[in-house]
PDB file of C-alpha atoms in Angstrom:
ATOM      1  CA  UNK A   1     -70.003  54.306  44.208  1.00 39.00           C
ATOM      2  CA  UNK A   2     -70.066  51.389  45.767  1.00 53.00           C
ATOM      3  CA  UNK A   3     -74.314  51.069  46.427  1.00 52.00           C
ATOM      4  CA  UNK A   4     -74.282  51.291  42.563  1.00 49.00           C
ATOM      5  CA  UNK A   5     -72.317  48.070  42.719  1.00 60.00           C
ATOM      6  CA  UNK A   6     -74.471  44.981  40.391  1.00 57.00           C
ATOM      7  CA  UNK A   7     -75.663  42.811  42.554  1.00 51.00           C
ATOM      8  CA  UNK A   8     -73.958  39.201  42.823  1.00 66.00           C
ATOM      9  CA  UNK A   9     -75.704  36.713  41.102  1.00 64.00           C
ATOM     10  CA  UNK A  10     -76.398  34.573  43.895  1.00 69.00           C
ATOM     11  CA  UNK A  11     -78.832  37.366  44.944  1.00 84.00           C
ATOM     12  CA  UNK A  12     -80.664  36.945  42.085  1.00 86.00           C
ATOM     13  CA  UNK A  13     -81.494  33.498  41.840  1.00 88.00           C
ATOM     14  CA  UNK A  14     -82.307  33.862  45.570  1.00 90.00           C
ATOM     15  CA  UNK A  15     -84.650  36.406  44.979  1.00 89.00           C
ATOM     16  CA  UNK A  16     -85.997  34.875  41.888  1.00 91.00           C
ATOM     17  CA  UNK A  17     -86.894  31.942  44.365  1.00 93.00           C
ATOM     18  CA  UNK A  18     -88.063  33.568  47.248  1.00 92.00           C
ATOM     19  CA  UNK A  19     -90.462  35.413  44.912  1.00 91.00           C
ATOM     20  CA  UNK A  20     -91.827  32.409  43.140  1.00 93.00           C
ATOM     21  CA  UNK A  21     -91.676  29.970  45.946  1.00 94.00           C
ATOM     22  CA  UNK A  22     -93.783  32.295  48.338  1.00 92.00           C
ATOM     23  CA  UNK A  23     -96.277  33.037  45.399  1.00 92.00           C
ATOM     24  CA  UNK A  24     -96.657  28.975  45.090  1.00 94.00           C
ATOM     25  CA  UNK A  25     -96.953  28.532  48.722  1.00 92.00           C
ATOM     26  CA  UNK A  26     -99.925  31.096  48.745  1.00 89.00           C
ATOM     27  CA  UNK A  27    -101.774  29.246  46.007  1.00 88.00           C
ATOM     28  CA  UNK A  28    -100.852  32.727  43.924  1.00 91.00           C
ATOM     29  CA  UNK A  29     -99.658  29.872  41.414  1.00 93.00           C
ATOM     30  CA  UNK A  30    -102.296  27.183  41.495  1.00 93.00           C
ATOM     31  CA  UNK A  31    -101.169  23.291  41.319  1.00 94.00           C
ATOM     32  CA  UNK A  32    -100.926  22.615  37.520  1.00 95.00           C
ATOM     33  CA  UNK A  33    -100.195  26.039  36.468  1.00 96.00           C
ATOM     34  CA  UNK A  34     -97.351  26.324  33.601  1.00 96.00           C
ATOM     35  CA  UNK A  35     -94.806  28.428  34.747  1.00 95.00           C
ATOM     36  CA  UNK A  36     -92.142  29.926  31.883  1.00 94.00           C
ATOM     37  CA  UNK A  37     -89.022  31.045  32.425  1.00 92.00           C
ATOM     38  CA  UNK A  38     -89.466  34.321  30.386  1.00 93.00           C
ATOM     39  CA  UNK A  39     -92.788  35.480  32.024  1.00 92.00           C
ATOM     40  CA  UNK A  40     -91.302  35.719  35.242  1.00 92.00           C
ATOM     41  CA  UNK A  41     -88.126  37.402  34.122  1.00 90.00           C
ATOM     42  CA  UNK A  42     -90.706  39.933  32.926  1.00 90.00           C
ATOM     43  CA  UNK A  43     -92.258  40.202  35.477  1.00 90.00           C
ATOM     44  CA  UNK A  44     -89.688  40.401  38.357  1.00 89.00           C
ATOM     45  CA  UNK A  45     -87.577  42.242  36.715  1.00 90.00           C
ATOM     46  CA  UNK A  46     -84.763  40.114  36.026  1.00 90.00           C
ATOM     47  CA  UNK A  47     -83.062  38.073  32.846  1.00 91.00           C
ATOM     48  CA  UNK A  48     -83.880  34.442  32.241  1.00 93.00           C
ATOM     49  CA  UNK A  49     -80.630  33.006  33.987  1.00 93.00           C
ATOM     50  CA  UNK A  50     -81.511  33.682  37.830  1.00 93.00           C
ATOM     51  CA  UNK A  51     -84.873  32.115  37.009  1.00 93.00           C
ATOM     52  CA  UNK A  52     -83.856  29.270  35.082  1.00 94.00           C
ATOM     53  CA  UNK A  53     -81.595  28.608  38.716  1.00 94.00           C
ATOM     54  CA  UNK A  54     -84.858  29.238  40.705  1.00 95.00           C
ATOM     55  CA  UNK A  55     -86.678  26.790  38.743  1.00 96.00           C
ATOM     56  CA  UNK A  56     -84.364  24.120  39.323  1.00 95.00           C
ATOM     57  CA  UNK A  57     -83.888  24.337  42.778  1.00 94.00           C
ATOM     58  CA  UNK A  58     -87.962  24.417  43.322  1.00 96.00           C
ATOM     59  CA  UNK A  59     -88.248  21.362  41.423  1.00 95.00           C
ATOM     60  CA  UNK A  60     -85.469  19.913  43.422  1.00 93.00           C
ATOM     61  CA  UNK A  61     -87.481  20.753  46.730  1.00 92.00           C
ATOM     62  CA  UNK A  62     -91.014  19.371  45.286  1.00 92.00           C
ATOM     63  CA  UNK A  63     -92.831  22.644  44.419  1.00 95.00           C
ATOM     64  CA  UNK A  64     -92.105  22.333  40.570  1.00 96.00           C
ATOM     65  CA  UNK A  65     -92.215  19.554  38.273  1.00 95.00           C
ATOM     66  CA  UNK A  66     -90.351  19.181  34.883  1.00 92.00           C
ATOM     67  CA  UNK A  67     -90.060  17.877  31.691  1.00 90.00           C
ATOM     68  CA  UNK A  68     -87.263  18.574  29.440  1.00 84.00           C
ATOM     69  CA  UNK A  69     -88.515  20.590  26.279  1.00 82.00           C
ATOM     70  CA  UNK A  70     -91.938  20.393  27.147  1.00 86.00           C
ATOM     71  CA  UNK A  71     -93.169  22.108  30.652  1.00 89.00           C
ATOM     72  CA  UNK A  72     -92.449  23.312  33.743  1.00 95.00           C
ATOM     73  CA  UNK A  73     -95.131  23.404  36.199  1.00 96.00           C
ATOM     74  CA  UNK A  74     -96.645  23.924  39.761  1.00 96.00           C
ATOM     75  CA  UNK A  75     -96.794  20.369  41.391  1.00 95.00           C
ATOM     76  CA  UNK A  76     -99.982  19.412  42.806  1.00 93.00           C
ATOM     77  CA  UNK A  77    -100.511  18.920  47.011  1.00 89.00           C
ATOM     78  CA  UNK A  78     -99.791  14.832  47.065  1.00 87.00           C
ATOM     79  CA  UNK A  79    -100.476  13.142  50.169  1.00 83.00           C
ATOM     80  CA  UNK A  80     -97.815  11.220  50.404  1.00 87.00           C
ATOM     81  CA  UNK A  81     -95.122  14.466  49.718  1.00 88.00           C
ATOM     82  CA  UNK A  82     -96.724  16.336  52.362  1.00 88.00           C
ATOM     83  CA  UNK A  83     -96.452  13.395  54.526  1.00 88.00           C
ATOM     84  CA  UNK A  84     -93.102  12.807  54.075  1.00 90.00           C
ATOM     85  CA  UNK A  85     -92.571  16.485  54.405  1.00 91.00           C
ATOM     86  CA  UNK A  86     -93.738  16.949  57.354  1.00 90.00           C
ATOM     87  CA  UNK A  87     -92.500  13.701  59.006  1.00 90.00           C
ATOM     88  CA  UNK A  88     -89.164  15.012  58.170  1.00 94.00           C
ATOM     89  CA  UNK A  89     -89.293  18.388  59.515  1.00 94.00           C
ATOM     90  CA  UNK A  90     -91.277  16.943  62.409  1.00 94.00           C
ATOM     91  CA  UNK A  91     -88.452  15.317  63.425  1.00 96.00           C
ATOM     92  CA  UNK A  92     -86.203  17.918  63.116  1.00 97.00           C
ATOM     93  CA  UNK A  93     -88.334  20.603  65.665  1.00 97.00           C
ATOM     94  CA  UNK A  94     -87.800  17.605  67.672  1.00 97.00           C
ATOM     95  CA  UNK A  95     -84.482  17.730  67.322  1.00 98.00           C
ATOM     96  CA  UNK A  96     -83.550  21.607  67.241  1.00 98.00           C
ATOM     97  CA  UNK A  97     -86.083  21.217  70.588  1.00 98.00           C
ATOM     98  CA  UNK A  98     -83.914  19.210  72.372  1.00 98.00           C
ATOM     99  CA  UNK A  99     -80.776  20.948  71.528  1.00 98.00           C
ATOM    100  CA  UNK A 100     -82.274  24.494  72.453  1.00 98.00           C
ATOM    101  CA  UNK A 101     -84.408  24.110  75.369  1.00 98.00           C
ATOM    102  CA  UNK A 102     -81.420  24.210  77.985  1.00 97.00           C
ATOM    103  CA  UNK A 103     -79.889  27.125  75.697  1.00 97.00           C
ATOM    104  CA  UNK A 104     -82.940  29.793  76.290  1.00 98.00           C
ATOM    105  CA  UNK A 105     -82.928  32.772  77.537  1.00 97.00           C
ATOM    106  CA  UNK A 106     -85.629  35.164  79.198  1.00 97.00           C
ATOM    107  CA  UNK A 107     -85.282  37.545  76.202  1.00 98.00           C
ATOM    108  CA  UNK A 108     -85.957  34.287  73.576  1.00 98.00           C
ATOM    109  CA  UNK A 109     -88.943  32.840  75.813  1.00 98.00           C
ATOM    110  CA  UNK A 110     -90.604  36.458  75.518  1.00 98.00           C
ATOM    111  CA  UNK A 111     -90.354  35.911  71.695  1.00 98.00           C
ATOM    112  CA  UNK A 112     -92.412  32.775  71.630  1.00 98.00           C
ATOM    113  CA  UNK A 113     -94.899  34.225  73.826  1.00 98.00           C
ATOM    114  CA  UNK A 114     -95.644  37.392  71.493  1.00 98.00           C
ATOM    115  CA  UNK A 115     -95.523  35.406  68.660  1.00 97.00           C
ATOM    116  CA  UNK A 116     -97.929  33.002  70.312  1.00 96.00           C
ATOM    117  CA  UNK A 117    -100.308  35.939  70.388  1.00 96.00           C
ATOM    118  CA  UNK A 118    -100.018  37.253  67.495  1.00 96.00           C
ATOM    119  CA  UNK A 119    -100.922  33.791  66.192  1.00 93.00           C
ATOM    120  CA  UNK A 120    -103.678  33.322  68.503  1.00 92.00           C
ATOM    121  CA  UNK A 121    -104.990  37.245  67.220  1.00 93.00           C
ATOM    122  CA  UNK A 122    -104.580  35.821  64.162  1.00 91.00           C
ATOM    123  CA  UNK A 123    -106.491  32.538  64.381  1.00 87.00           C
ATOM    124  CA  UNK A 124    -109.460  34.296  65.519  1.00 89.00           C
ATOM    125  CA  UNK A 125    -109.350  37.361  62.516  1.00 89.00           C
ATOM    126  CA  UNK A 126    -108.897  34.416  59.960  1.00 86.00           C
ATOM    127  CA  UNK A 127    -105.566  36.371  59.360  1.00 89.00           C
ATOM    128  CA  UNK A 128    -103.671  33.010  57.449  1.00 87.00           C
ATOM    129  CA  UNK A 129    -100.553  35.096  56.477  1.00 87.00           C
ATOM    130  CA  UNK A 130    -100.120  36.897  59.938  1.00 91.00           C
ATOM    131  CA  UNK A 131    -100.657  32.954  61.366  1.00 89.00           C
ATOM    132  CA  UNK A 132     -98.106  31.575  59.763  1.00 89.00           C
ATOM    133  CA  UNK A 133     -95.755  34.502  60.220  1.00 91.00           C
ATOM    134  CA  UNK A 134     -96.123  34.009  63.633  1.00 94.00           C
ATOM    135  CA  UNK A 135     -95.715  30.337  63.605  1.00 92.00           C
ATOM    136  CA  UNK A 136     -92.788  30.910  61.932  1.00 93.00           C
ATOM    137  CA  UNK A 137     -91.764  33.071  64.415  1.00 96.00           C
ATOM    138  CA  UNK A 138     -92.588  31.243  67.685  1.00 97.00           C
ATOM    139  CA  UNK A 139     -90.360  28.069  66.308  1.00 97.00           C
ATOM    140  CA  UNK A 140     -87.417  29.742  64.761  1.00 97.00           C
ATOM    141  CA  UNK A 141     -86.640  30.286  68.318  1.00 98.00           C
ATOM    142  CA  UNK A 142     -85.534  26.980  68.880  1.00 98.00           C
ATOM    143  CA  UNK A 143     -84.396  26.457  65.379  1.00 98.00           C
ATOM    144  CA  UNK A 144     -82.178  29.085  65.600  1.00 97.00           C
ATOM    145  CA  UNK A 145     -81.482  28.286  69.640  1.00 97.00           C
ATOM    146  CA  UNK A 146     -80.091  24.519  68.787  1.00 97.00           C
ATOM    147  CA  UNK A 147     -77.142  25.823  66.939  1.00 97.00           C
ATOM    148  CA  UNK A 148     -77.975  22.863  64.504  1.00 98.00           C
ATOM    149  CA  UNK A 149     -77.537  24.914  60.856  1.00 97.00           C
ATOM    150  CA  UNK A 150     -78.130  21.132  58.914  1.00 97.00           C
ATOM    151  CA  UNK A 151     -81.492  20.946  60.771  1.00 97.00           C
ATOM    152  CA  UNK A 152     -82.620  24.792  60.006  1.00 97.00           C
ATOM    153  CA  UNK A 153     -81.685  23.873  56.420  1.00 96.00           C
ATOM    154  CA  UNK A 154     -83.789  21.129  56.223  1.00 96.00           C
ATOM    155  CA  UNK A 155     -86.921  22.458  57.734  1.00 96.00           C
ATOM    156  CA  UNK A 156     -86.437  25.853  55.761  1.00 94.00           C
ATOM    157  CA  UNK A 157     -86.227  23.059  52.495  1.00 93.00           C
ATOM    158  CA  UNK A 158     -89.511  21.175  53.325  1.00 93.00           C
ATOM    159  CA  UNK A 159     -91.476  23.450  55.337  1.00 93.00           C
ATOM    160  CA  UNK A 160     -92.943  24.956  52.328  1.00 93.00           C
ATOM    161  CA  UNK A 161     -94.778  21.699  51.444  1.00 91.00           C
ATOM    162  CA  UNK A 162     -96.515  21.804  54.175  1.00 90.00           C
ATOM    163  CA  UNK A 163     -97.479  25.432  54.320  1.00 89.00           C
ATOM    164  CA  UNK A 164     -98.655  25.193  51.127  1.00 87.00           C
ATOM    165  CA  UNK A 165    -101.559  22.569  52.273  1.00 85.00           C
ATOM    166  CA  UNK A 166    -101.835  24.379  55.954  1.00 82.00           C
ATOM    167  CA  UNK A 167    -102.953  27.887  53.771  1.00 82.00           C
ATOM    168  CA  UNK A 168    -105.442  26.325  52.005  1.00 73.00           C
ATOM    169  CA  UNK A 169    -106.998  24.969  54.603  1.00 71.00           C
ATOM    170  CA  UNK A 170    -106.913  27.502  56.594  1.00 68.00           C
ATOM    171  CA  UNK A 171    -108.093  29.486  54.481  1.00 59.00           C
ATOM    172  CA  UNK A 172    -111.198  27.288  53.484  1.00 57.00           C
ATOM    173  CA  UNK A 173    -112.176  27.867  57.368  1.00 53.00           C
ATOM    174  CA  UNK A 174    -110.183  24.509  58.642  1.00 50.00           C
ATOM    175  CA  UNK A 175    -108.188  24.497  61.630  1.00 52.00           C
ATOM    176  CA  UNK A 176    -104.603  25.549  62.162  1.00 55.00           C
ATOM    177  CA  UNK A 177    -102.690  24.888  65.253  1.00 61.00           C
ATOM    178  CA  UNK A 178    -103.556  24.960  68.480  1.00 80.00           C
ATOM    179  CA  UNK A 179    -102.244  28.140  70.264  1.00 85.00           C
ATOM    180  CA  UNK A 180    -102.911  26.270  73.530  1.00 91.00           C
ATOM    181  CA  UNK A 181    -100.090  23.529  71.984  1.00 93.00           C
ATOM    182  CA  UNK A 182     -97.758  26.302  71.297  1.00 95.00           C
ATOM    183  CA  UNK A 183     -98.734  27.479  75.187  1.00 96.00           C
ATOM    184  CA  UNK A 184     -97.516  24.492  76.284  1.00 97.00           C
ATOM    185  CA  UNK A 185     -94.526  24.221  74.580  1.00 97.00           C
ATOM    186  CA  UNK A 186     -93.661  27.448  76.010  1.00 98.00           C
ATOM    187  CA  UNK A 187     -94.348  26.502  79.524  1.00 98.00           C
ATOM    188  CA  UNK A 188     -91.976  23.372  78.851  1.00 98.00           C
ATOM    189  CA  UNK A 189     -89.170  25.408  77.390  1.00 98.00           C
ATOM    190  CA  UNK A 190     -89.648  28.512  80.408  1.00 98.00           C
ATOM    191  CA  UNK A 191     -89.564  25.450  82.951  1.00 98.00           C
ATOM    192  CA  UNK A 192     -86.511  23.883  81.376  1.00 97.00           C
ATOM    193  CA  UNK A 193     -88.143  20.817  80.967  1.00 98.00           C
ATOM    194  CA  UNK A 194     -86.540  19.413  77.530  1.00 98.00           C
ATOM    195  CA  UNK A 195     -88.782  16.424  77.429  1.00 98.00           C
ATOM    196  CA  UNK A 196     -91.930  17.930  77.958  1.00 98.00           C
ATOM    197  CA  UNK A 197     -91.124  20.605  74.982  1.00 98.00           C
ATOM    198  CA  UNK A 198     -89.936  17.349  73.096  1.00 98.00           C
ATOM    199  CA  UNK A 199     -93.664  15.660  73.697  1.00 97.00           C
ATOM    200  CA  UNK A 200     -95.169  18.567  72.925  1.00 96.00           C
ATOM    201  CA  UNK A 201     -93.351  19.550  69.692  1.00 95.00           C
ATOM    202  CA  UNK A 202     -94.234  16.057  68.834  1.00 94.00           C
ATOM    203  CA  UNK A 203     -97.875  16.595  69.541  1.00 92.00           C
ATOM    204  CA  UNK A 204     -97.819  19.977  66.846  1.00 90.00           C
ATOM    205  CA  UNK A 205     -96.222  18.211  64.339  1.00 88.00           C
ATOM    206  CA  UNK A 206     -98.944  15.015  64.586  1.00 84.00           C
ATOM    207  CA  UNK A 207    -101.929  17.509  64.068  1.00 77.00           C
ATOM    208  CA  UNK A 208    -100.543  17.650  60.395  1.00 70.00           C
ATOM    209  CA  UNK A 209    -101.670  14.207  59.610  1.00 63.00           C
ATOM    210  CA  UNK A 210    -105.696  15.228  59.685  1.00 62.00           C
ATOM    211  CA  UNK A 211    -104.838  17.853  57.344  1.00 64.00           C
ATOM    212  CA  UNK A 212    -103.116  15.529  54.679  1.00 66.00           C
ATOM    213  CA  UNK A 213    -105.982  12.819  55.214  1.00 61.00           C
ATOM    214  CA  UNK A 214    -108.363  15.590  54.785  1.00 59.00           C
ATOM    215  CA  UNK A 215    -107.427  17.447  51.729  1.00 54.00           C
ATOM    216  CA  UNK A 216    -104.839  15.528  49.587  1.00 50.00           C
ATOM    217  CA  UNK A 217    -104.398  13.383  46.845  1.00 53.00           C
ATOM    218  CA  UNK A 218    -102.510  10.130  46.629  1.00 54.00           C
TER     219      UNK A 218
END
């Protein structure tokens, strides 16, 4: 039967990372916290291998650190990574902006607007997961609208070092952003004005720098 099929191993190790990424990004896993190999096969329900893969590829992207034969472990939220970080992928909603803005449809522009509510709903229930879903949401749009697959890639690789410092704050009561920025980055893109969205996209991605002076470490 073929739904009794195993599942390739490639679908492990992603879910192995998808599991332990997300639980970092939520501050599940604090910064500093040992994480072993074994534990997590336990308790995902998985053997050591696809883990072992996971682990490497999240100290790769900066969540992990490592040190051969003695630990693995959560890295802490450094001011400078989350910088860079976000400079990065910054410049790549700039991009993907650019490239998708002339490419939208009526159907994609009512996307951004529901996710821009369900944000804004959000924001006001103190709602951080629903937020950030929606965040997600509204700017995949244009991710996915440029075409660009190298620039998705990227900000799907860094985008959780920034998240990771945007939850906490958040959740500590600090601000997240601006549903009136995502409003008019919306009226840009419905418009068809591809420098406007550019400006504004650029304006979203500059609110980041008050959270890493705010609540960082160098």
């Amino acid at each position: 039967m073929e739904a009794l099929q195993p599942l390739p191993r490639t679908l492990l190790r992603d879910r192995a990372y998808t599991a332990i990424r997300d639980a970092i990004v939520a501050g599940e896993i604090e910064p500093g916290a040992v994480v072993r190999d074994a534990e997590f096969a336990e308790r995902l329900g998985l053997s050591r291998a696809p883990v072992r893969e996971a682990f490497a590829r999240l100290v790769d992207e900066g969540l992990l650190e490592s040190k051969p034969q003695s630990y693995t472990r959560v890295t802490p939220v450094v001011a400078a990574d989350v910088r860079d970080a976000a400079a990065v992928v910054g410049a790549m909603h700039e991009l993907v902006t650019r490239a998708a803005v002339p490419r939208l449809r009526d159907a994609d522009l009512d996307v951004m607007r529901a996710a821009n509510e369900r944000f804004a709903a959000a924001v006001r229930a103190g709602d951080v997961d629903e937020a950030l879903r929606a965040d997600d949401e509204l700017h995949d749009v244009l991710v996915r609208g440029s075409g660009n697959r190298a620039a998705a890639a990227t900000v799907a690789r860094y985008t959780p070092l920034i998240r990771r410092l945007e939850r906490r704050r958040f959740g500590e009561g600090g601000s997240c952003r601006s549903a009136g920025l995502h409003e008019r980055l919306i009226e840009a893109c419905a418009a068809g004005d591809t420098e406007a969205a550019v400006r504004v996209t650029a304006d979203i991605w500059n609110t980041l720098s008050d959270l890493v002076d705010d609540d960082t470490t160098d």
